[in-house]
XYZ file of C-alpha atoms in Angstrom:
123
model
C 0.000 0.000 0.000
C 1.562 3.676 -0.456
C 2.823 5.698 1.589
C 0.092 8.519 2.465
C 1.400 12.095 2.214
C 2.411 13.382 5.522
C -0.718 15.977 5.898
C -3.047 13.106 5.217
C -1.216 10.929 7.801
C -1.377 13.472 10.311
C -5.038 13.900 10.127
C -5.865 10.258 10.799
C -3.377 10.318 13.483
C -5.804 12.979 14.763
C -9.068 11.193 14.365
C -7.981 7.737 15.531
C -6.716 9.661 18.734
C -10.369 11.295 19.112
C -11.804 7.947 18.238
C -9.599 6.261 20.726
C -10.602 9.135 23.488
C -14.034 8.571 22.987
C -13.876 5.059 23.870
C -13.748 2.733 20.370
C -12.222 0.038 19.707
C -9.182 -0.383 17.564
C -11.414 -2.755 15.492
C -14.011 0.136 14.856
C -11.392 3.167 14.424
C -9.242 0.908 11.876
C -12.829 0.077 10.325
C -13.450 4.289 10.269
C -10.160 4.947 8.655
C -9.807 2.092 6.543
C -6.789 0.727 7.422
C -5.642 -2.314 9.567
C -6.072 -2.850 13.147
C -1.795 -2.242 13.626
C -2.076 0.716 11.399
C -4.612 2.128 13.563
C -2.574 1.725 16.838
C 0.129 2.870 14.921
C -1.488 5.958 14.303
C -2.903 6.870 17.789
C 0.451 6.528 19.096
C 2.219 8.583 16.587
C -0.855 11.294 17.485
C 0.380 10.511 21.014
C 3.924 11.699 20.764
C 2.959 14.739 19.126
C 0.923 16.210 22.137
C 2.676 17.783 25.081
C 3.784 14.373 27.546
C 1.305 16.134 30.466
C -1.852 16.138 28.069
C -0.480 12.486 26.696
C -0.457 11.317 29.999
C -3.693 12.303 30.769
C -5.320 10.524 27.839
C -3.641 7.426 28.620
C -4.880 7.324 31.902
C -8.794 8.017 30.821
C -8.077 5.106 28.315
C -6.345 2.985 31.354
C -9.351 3.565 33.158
C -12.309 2.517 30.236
C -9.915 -0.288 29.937
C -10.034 -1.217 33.847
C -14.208 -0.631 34.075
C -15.188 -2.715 31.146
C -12.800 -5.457 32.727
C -14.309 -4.798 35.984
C -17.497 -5.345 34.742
C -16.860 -8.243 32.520
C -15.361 -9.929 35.914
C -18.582 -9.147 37.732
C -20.324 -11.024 35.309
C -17.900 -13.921 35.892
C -18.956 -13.752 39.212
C -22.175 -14.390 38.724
C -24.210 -17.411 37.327
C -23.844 -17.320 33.670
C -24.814 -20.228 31.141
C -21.596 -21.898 29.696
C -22.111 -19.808 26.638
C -22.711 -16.825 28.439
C -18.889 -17.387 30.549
C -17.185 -17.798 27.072
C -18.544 -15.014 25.497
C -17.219 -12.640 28.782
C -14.062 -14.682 28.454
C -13.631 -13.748 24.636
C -14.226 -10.307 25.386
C -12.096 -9.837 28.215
C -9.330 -11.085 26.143
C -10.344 -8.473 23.576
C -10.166 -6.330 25.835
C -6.824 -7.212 26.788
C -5.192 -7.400 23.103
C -6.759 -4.138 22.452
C -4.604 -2.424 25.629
C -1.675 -4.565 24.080
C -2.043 -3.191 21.136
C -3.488 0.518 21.526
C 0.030 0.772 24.446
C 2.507 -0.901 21.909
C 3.489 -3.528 23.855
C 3.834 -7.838 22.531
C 2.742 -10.777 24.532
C 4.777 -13.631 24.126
C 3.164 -15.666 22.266
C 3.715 -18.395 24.571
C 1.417 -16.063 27.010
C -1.332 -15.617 24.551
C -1.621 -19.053 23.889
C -1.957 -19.623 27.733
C -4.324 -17.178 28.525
C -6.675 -18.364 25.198
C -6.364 -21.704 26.800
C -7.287 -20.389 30.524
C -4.044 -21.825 31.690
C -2.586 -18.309 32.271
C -5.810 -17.562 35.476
């Protein structure tokens, strides 16, 4: 695929950082910009390094903290008496969840981890 000009770059950097801010998921912001789910991370935290480091720190924490309350919540439900279905389904997307925060943060899981935790050997 080519390179987009640097203007055009910058302004998807822009709107996959408000997309990201207003709580979607890298799967809908790629889907919005039409580009691929690493592209997409790629571009929030190139939009990231461009902002002062006091207003980037504050957005990460906001995103930390959707991040922490849909986990919260998806462990709630855990907790409570769900169908077999119902448990995989919360299981699925709390590991969403987690490759999202992965992803959106730049970091790599081991694979050896991922395959773990998608087994439930890693609880």
């Amino acid at each position: 695929m080519p390179r987009l000009p640097a203007g055009q770059r910058h302004q998807q950097e822009l709107m996959a950082l408000e997309l990201s801010n207003a709580g979607h998921s890298i799967d809908t912001i790629a889907d919005r910009l039409e580009v691929s789910r690493a592209t997409a991370a790629r571009r929030i935290r190139a939009a990231l390094q461009r902002i002062p480091a006091q207003e980037a720190d504050t957005l990460r924490r906001q995103s930390e903290a959707r991040f922490n309350e849909w986990m919260r919540r998806c462990n709630a439900l855990l907790a409570s008496d769900l169908s077999t279905q119902d448990t995989v389904r919360v299981l699925n997307l709390l590991l969403s969840l987690e490759r999202e925060r992965v992803q959106l943060y730049g970091l790599r899981l081991p694979s050896a981890v991922v395959v773990q935790i998608e087994q439930g050997a890693g609880q």
